[in-house]
Tab-separated table of C-alpha atoms and ligand atoms in Angstrom:
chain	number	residue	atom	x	y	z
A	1	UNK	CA	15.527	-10.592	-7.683
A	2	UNK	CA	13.383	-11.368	-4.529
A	3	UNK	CA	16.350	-13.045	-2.446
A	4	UNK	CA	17.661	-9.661	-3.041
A	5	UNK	CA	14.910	-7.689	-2.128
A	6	UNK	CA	14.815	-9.835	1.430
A	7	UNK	CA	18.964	-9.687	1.681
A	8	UNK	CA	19.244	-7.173	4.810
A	9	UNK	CA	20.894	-4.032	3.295
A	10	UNK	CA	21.493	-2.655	7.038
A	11	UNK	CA	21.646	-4.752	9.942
A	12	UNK	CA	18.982	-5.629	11.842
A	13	UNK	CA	18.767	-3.690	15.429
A	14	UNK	CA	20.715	-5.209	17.696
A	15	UNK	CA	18.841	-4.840	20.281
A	16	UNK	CA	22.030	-3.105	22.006
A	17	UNK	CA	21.018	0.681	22.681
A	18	UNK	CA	23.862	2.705	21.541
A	19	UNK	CA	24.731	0.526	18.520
A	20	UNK	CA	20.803	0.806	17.411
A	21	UNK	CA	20.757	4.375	17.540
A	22	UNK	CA	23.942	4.863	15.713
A	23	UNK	CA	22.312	2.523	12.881
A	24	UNK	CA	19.130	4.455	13.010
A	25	UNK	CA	20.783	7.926	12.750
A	26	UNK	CA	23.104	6.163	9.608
A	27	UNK	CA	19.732	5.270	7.874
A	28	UNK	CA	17.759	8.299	8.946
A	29	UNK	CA	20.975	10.553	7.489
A	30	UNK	CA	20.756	8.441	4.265
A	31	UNK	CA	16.862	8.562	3.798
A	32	UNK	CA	17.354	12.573	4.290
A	33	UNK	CA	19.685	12.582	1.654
A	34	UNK	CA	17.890	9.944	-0.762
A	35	UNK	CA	14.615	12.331	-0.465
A	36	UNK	CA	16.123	15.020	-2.132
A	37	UNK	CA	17.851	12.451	-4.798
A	38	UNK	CA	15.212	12.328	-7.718
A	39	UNK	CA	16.234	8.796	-8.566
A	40	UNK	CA	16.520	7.129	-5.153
A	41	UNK	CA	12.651	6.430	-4.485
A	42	UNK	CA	10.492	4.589	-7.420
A	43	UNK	CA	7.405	2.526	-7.496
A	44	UNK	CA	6.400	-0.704	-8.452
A	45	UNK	CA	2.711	-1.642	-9.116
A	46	UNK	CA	0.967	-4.359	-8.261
A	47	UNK	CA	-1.980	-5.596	-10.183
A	48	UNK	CA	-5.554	-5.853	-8.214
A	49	UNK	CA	-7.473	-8.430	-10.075
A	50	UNK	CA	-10.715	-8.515	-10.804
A	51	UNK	CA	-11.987	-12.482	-9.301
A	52	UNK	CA	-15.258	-12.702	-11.684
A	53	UNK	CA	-13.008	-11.866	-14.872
A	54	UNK	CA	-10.190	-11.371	-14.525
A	55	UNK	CA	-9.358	-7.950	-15.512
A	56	UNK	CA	-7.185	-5.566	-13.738
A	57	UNK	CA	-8.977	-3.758	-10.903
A	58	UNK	CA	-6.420	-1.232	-10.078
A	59	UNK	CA	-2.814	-0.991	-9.220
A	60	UNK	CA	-0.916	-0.600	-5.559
A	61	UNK	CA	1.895	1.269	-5.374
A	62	UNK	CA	5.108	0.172	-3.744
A	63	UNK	CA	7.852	2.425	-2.079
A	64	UNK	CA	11.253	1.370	-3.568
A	65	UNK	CA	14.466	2.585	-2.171
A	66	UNK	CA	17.870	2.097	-4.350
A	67	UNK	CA	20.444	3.172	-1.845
A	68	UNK	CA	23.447	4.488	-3.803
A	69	UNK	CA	26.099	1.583	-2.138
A	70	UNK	CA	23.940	-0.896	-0.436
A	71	UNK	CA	21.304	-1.237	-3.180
A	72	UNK	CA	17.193	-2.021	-2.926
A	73	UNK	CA	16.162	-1.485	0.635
A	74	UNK	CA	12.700	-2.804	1.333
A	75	UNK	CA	10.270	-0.603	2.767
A	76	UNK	CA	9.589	-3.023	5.451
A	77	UNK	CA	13.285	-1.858	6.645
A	78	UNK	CA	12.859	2.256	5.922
A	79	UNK	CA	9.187	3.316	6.234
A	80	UNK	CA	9.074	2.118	9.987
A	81	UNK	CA	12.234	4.237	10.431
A	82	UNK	CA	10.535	7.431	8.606
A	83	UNK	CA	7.766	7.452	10.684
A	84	UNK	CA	9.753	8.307	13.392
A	85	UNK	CA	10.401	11.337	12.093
A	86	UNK	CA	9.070	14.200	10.337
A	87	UNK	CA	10.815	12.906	7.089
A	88	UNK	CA	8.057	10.465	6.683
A	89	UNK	CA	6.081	13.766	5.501
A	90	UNK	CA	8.681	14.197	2.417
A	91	UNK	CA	8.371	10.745	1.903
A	92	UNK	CA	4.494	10.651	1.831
A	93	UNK	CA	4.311	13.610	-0.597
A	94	UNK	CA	7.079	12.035	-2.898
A	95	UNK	CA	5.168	9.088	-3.020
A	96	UNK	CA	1.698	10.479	-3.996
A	97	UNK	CA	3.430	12.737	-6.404
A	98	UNK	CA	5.411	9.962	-8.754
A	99	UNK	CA	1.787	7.560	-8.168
A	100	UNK	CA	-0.489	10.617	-9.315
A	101	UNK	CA	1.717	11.459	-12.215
A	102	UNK	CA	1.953	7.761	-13.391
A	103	UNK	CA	-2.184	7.662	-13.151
A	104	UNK	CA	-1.943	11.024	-15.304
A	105	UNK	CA	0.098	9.162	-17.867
A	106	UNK	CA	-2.018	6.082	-18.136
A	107	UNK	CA	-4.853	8.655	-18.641
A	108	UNK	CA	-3.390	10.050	-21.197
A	109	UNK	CA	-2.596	6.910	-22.639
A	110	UNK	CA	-5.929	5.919	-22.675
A	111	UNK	CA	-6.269	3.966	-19.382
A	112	UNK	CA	-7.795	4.739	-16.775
A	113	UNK	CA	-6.097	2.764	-13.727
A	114	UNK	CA	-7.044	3.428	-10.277
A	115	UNK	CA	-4.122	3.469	-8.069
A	116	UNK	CA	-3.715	2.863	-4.361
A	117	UNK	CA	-1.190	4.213	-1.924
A	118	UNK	CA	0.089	3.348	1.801
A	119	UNK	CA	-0.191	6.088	3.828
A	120	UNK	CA	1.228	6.360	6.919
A	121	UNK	CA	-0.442	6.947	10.393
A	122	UNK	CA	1.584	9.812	10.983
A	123	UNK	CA	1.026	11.826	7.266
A	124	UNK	CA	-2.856	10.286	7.326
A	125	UNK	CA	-3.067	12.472	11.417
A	126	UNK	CA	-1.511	15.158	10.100
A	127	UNK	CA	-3.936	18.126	9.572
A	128	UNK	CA	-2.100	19.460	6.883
A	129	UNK	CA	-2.746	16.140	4.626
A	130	UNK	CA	-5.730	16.365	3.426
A	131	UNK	CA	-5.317	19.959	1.675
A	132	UNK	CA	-1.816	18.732	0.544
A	133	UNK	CA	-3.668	15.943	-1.454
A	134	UNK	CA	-6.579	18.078	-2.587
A	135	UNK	CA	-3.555	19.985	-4.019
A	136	UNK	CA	-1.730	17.113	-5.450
A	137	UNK	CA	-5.171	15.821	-7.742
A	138	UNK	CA	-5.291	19.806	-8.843
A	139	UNK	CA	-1.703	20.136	-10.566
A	140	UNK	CA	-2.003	16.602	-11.380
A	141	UNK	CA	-5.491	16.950	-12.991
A	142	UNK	CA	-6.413	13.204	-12.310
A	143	UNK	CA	-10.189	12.135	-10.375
A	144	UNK	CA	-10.577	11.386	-7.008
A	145	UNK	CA	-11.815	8.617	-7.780
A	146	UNK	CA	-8.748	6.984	-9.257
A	147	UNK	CA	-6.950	6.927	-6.338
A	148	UNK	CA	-7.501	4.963	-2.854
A	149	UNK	CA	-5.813	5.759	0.614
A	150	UNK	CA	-4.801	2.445	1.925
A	151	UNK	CA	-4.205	2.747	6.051
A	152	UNK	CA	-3.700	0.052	8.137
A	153	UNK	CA	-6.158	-1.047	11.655
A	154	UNK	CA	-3.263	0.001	13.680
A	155	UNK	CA	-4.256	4.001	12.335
A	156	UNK	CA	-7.493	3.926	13.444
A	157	UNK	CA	-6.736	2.330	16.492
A	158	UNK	CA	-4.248	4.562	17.833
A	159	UNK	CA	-6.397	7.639	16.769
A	160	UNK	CA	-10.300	6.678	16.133
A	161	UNK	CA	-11.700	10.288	16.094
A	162	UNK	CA	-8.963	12.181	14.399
A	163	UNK	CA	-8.516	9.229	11.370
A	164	UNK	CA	-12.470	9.627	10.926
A	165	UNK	CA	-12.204	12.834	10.478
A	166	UNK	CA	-9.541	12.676	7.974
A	167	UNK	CA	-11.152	9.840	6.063
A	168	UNK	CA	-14.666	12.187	5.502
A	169	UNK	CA	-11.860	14.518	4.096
A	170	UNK	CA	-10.148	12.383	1.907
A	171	UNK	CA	-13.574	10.883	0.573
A	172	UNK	CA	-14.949	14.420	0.603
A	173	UNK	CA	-12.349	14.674	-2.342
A	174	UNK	CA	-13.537	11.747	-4.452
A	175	UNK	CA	-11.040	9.753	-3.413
A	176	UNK	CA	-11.268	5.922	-2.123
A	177	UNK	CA	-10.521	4.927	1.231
A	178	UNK	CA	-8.950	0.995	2.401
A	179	UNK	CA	-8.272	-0.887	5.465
A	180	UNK	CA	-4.754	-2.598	4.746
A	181	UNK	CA	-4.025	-5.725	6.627
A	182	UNK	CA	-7.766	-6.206	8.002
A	183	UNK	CA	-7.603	-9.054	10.870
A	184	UNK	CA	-4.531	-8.370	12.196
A	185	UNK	CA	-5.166	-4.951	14.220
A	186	UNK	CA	-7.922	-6.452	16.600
A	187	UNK	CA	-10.551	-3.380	15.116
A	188	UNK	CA	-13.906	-3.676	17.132
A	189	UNK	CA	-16.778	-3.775	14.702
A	190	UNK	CA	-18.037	-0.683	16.086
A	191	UNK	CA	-15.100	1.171	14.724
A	192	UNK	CA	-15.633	-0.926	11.693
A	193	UNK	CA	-18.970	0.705	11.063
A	194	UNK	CA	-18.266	4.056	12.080
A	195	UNK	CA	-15.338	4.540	9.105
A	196	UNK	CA	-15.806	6.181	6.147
A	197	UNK	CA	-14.118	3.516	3.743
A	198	UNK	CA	-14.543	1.803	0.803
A	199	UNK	CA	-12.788	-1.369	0.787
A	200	UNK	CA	-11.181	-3.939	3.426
A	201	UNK	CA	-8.120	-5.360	2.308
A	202	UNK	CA	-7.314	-8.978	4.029
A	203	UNK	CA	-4.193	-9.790	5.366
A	204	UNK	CA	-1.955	-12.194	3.244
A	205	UNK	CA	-1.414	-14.286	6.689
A	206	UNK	CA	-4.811	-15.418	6.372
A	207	UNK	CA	-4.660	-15.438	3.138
A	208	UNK	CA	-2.223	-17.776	2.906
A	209	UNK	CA	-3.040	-20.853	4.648
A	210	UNK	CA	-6.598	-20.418	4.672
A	211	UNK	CA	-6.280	-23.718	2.431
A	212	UNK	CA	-4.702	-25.859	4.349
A	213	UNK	CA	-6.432	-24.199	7.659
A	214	UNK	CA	-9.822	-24.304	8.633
A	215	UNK	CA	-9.386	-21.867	11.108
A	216	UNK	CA	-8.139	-19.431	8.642
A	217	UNK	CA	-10.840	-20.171	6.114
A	218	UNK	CA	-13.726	-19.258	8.573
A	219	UNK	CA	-12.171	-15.764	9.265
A	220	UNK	CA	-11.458	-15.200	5.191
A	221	UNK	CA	-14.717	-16.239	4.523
A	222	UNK	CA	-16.347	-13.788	7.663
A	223	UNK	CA	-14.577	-10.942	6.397
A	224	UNK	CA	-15.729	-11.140	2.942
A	225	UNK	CA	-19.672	-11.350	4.400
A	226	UNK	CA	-18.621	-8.694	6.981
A	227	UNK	CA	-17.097	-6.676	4.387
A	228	UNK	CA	-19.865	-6.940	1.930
A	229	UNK	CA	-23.146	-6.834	4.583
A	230	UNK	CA	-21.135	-3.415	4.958
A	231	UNK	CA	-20.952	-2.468	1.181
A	232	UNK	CA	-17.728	-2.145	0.921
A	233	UNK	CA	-15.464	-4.038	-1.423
A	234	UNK	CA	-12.570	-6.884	-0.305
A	235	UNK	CA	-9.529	-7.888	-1.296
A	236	UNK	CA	-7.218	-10.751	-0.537
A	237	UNK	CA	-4.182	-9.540	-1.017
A	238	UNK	CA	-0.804	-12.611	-1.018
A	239	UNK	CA	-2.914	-15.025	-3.366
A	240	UNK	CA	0.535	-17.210	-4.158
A	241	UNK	CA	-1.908	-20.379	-6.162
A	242	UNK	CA	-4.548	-21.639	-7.901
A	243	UNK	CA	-6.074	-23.371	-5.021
A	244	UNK	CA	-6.530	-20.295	-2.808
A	245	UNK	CA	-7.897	-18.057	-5.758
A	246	UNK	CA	-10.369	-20.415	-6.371
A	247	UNK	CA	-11.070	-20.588	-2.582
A	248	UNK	CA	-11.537	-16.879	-2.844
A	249	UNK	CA	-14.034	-17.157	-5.596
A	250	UNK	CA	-16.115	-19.841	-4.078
A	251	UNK	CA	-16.246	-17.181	-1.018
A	252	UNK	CA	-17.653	-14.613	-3.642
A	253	UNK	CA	-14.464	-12.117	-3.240
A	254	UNK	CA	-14.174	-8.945	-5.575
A	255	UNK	CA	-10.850	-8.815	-5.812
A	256	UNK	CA	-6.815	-10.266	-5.247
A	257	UNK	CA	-3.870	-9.469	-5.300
A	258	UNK	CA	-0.602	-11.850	-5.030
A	259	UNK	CA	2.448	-13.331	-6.900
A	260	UNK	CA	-0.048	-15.932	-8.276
A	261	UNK	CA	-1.376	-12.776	-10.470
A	262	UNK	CA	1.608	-10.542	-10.336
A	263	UNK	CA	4.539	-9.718	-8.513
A	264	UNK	CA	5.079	-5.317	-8.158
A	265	UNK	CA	6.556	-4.435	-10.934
A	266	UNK	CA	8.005	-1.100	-12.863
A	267	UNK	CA	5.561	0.612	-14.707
A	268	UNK	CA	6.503	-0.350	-17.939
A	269	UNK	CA	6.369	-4.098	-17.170
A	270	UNK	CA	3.222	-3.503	-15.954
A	271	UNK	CA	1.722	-1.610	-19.339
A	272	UNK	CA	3.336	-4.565	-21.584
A	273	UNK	CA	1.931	-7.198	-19.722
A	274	UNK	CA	-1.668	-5.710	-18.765
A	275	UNK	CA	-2.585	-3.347	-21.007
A	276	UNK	CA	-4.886	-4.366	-23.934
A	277	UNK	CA	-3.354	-1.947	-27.092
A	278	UNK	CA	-5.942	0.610	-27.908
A	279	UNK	CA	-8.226	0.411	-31.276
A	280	UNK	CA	-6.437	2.412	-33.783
B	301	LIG	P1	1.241	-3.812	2.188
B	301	LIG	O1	0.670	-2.475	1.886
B	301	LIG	O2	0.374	-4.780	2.904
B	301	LIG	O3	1.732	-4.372	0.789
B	301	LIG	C1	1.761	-5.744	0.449
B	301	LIG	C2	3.142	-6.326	0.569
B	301	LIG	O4	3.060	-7.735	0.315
B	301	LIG	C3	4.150	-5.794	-0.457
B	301	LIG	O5	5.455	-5.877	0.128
B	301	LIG	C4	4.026	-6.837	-1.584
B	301	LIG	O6	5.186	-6.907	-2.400
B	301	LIG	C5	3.864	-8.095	-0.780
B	301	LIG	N1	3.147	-9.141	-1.531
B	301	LIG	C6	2.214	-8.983	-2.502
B	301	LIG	N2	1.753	-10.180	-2.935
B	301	LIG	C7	2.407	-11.123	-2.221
B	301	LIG	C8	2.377	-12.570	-2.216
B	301	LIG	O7	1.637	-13.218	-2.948
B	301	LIG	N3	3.193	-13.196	-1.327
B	301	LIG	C9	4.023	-12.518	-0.482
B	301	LIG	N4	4.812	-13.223	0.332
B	301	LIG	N5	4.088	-11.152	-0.472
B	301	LIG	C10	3.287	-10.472	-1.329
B	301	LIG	P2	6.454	-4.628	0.100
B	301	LIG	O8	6.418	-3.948	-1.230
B	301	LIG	O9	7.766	-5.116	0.610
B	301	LIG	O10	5.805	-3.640	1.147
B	301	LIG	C11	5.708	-3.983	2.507
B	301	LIG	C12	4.916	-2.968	3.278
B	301	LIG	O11	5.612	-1.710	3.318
B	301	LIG	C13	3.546	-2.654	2.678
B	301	LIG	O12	2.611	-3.655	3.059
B	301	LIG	C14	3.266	-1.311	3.301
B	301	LIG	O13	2.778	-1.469	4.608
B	301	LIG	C15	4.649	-0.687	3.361
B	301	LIG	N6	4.813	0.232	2.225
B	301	LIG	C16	5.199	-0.022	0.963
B	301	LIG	N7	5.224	1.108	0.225
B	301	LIG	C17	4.812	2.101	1.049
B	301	LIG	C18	4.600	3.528	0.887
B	301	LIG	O14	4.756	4.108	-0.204
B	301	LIG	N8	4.191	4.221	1.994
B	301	LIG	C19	3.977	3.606	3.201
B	301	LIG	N9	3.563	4.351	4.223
B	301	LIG	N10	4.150	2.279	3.372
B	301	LIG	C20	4.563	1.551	2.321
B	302	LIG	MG1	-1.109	-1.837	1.122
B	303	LIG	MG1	-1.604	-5.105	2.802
B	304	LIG	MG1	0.563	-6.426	4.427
C-alpha cells in the first residue's frame, strides 16, 4: 500500500504560475471541505522503540488524508499547502484532538502510551496555541507528560525568540518538547542550548546511509553525544535494517523509529501487534 501512498494524487506544481495556483486553490478548496468531513483526516502511529529492550517508547502520529475521489494523499503533498493558510490552524487542532483522544483510550485500556505530534511552525507561533492545548489535555483528561510537540529546525530558525517562548509554555504544561529532522536545518549550537526541549530526533537521511557512509556515521554518532552531553533524549528515526539498528546501539542511542520496527499504522494494528494483554 506504500506505492500508493507515493502515487501523486494531484499533480505536482508545474512550475507554470497560473496553472499552480489553480491547483493550489483546487487542493486548498478540498482540504476546506475535508476539515469539516469527520472521516477525511485519520492517524497512523508509528512505534518509537526502546534500543536497550526493545519495548515501545511511544507512538508518532501521522496526518492521513483520504480524499473522497483521488484517495490517500500524503501529508508531504497537503500540510505544506495548509500552512499557507490559516486552515493549517483547523488542521492542527483536528490533529491533537483524534491523537489526545486515542492516548485517553489506551489509558483507559490500561496503557499508558506517550504520543508525539508534528506541529507546524505556523500553529507552534501562534499565540493562541499554547492555551488551545492546555485546553485540549483538560477535556481530554490525559498528562502532559504523555504527549511530545515534535517541531522541526526550520521553526526555530525562522523565529528563535517567539518558538522559545512557546516551548517554556508547552513544557510549562507537562508536556514534551522534540527537534524533528535534527541535521538538516543548519541550527547553531547556541540555539541548541538555549531551547527548552526534551529530545532531538535525527533525520532518516543520515540515518540511512550512515552504514555504508563514514561521513554520515560521524554526524549520527555526534548528535547522539551532543544530544546526550545536553540531557536530552535521541532518536533515529528511518531505521530500514538490522545493520543500522545495531549501528545505533553501538552509538548508545535511546531510541528508533523505522520500517525495520514498524511501518505507521491504524490504531488497532498497532494495539494487536504491540500491546502485551493485561493480567486478568
Ligand atoms: P516526520 O515527522 O519526519 O515523519 C517521519 C516520516 O518518515 C513519515 O512520513 C514516516 O512514515 C516516514 N518514515 C518512518 N520510518 C521510515 C523508514 O524507515 N523509511 C522511510 N523511507 N520513511 C520512514 P509521512 O507520514 O509521509 O509524513 C511526512 C512528514 O509530513 C512528516 O515527517 C511531518 O513533517 C509531516 N506530517 C505528518 N503528519 C503531520 C501532522 O499531523 N502535522 C504536521 N504539521 N505535519 C505532519
Ligand atoms: Mg515527526
Ligand atoms: Mg522526522
Ligand atoms: Mg522527516
Amino acid at each position: 500500500h506504500d506505492a500508493k501512498e507515493q502515487h501523486d494524487s494531484f499533480r505536482r506544481f508545474s512550475g507554470n504560475t497560473a496553472q499552480d495556483s489553480a491547483d493550489r486553490l483546487t487542493l486548498l478548496g478540498d482540504l476546506r471541505r475535508g476539515l469539516t468531513d469527520a472521516s477525511q483526516f485519520t492517524l497512523h502511529y508509528q512505534p518509537k522503540i526502546a534500543l536497550s529492550d526493545g519495548s515501545l517508547a511511544g507512538v508518532e502520529a501521522l496526518a492521513r488524508w483520504h480524499h473522497p475521489t483521488r484517495g490517500p494523499v500524503p501529508p508531504g503533498q497537503f500540510v505544506p499547502v495548509l500552512e499557507t493558510t490559516s486552515l493549517i490552524h483547523p488542521f492542527t487542532e483536528r490533529v491533537l484532538t483524534i491523537a489526545l483522544e486515542q492516548a485517553r483510550a489506551w489509558l483507559d485500556a490500561g496503557h499508558r502510551v506517550p504520543v508525539a505530534v508534528n506541529v507546524s511552525t505556523r500553529s507552534l507561533l501562534d499565540e493562541t496555541f499554547p492555551g488551545r492545548l492546555a485546553a485540549l489535555l483538560e477535556s481530554t483528561g490525559v498528562p502532559g507528560e504523555l504527549l511530545c510537540i515534535e517541531i522541526t529546525e526550520h521553526t526555530v530558525l525562522s523565529d528563535p525568540t517567539t518558538t522559545i517562548d512557546a516551548l517554556r509554555c508547552i513544557r510549562a504544561l507537562g508536556v514534551k518538547t522534540s527537534i524533528d529532522d535534527f541535521g538538516t536545518g543548519y541550527s547553531s549550537l547556541t540555539y541548541l542550548k538555549l531551547l527548552p526541549v526534551d529530545e532531538l530526533k535525527i533525520d532518516r537521511s543520515f540515518v540511512a546511509d550512515m552504514v555504508a557512509d563514514s561521513s554520515s556515521h560521524a554526524l549520527v554518532a555526534s548528535a547522539v553525544d551532543l544530544a546526550h552531553n545536553l540531557n536530552l533524549t535521541v532518536v533515529a528515526e528511518g531505521v530500514e535494517d538490522v545493520p543500522t539498528a545495531a549501528a545505533l546501539v553501538g552509538l548508545g542511542c535511546d531510541t528508533a523509529q523505522g520500517y525495520h520496527f514498524a511501518r505507521p499504522v491504524p490504531a488497532a494494528d498497532l494495539e494487536s501487534r504491540f500491546f502485551r494483554r493485561q493480567p486478568a
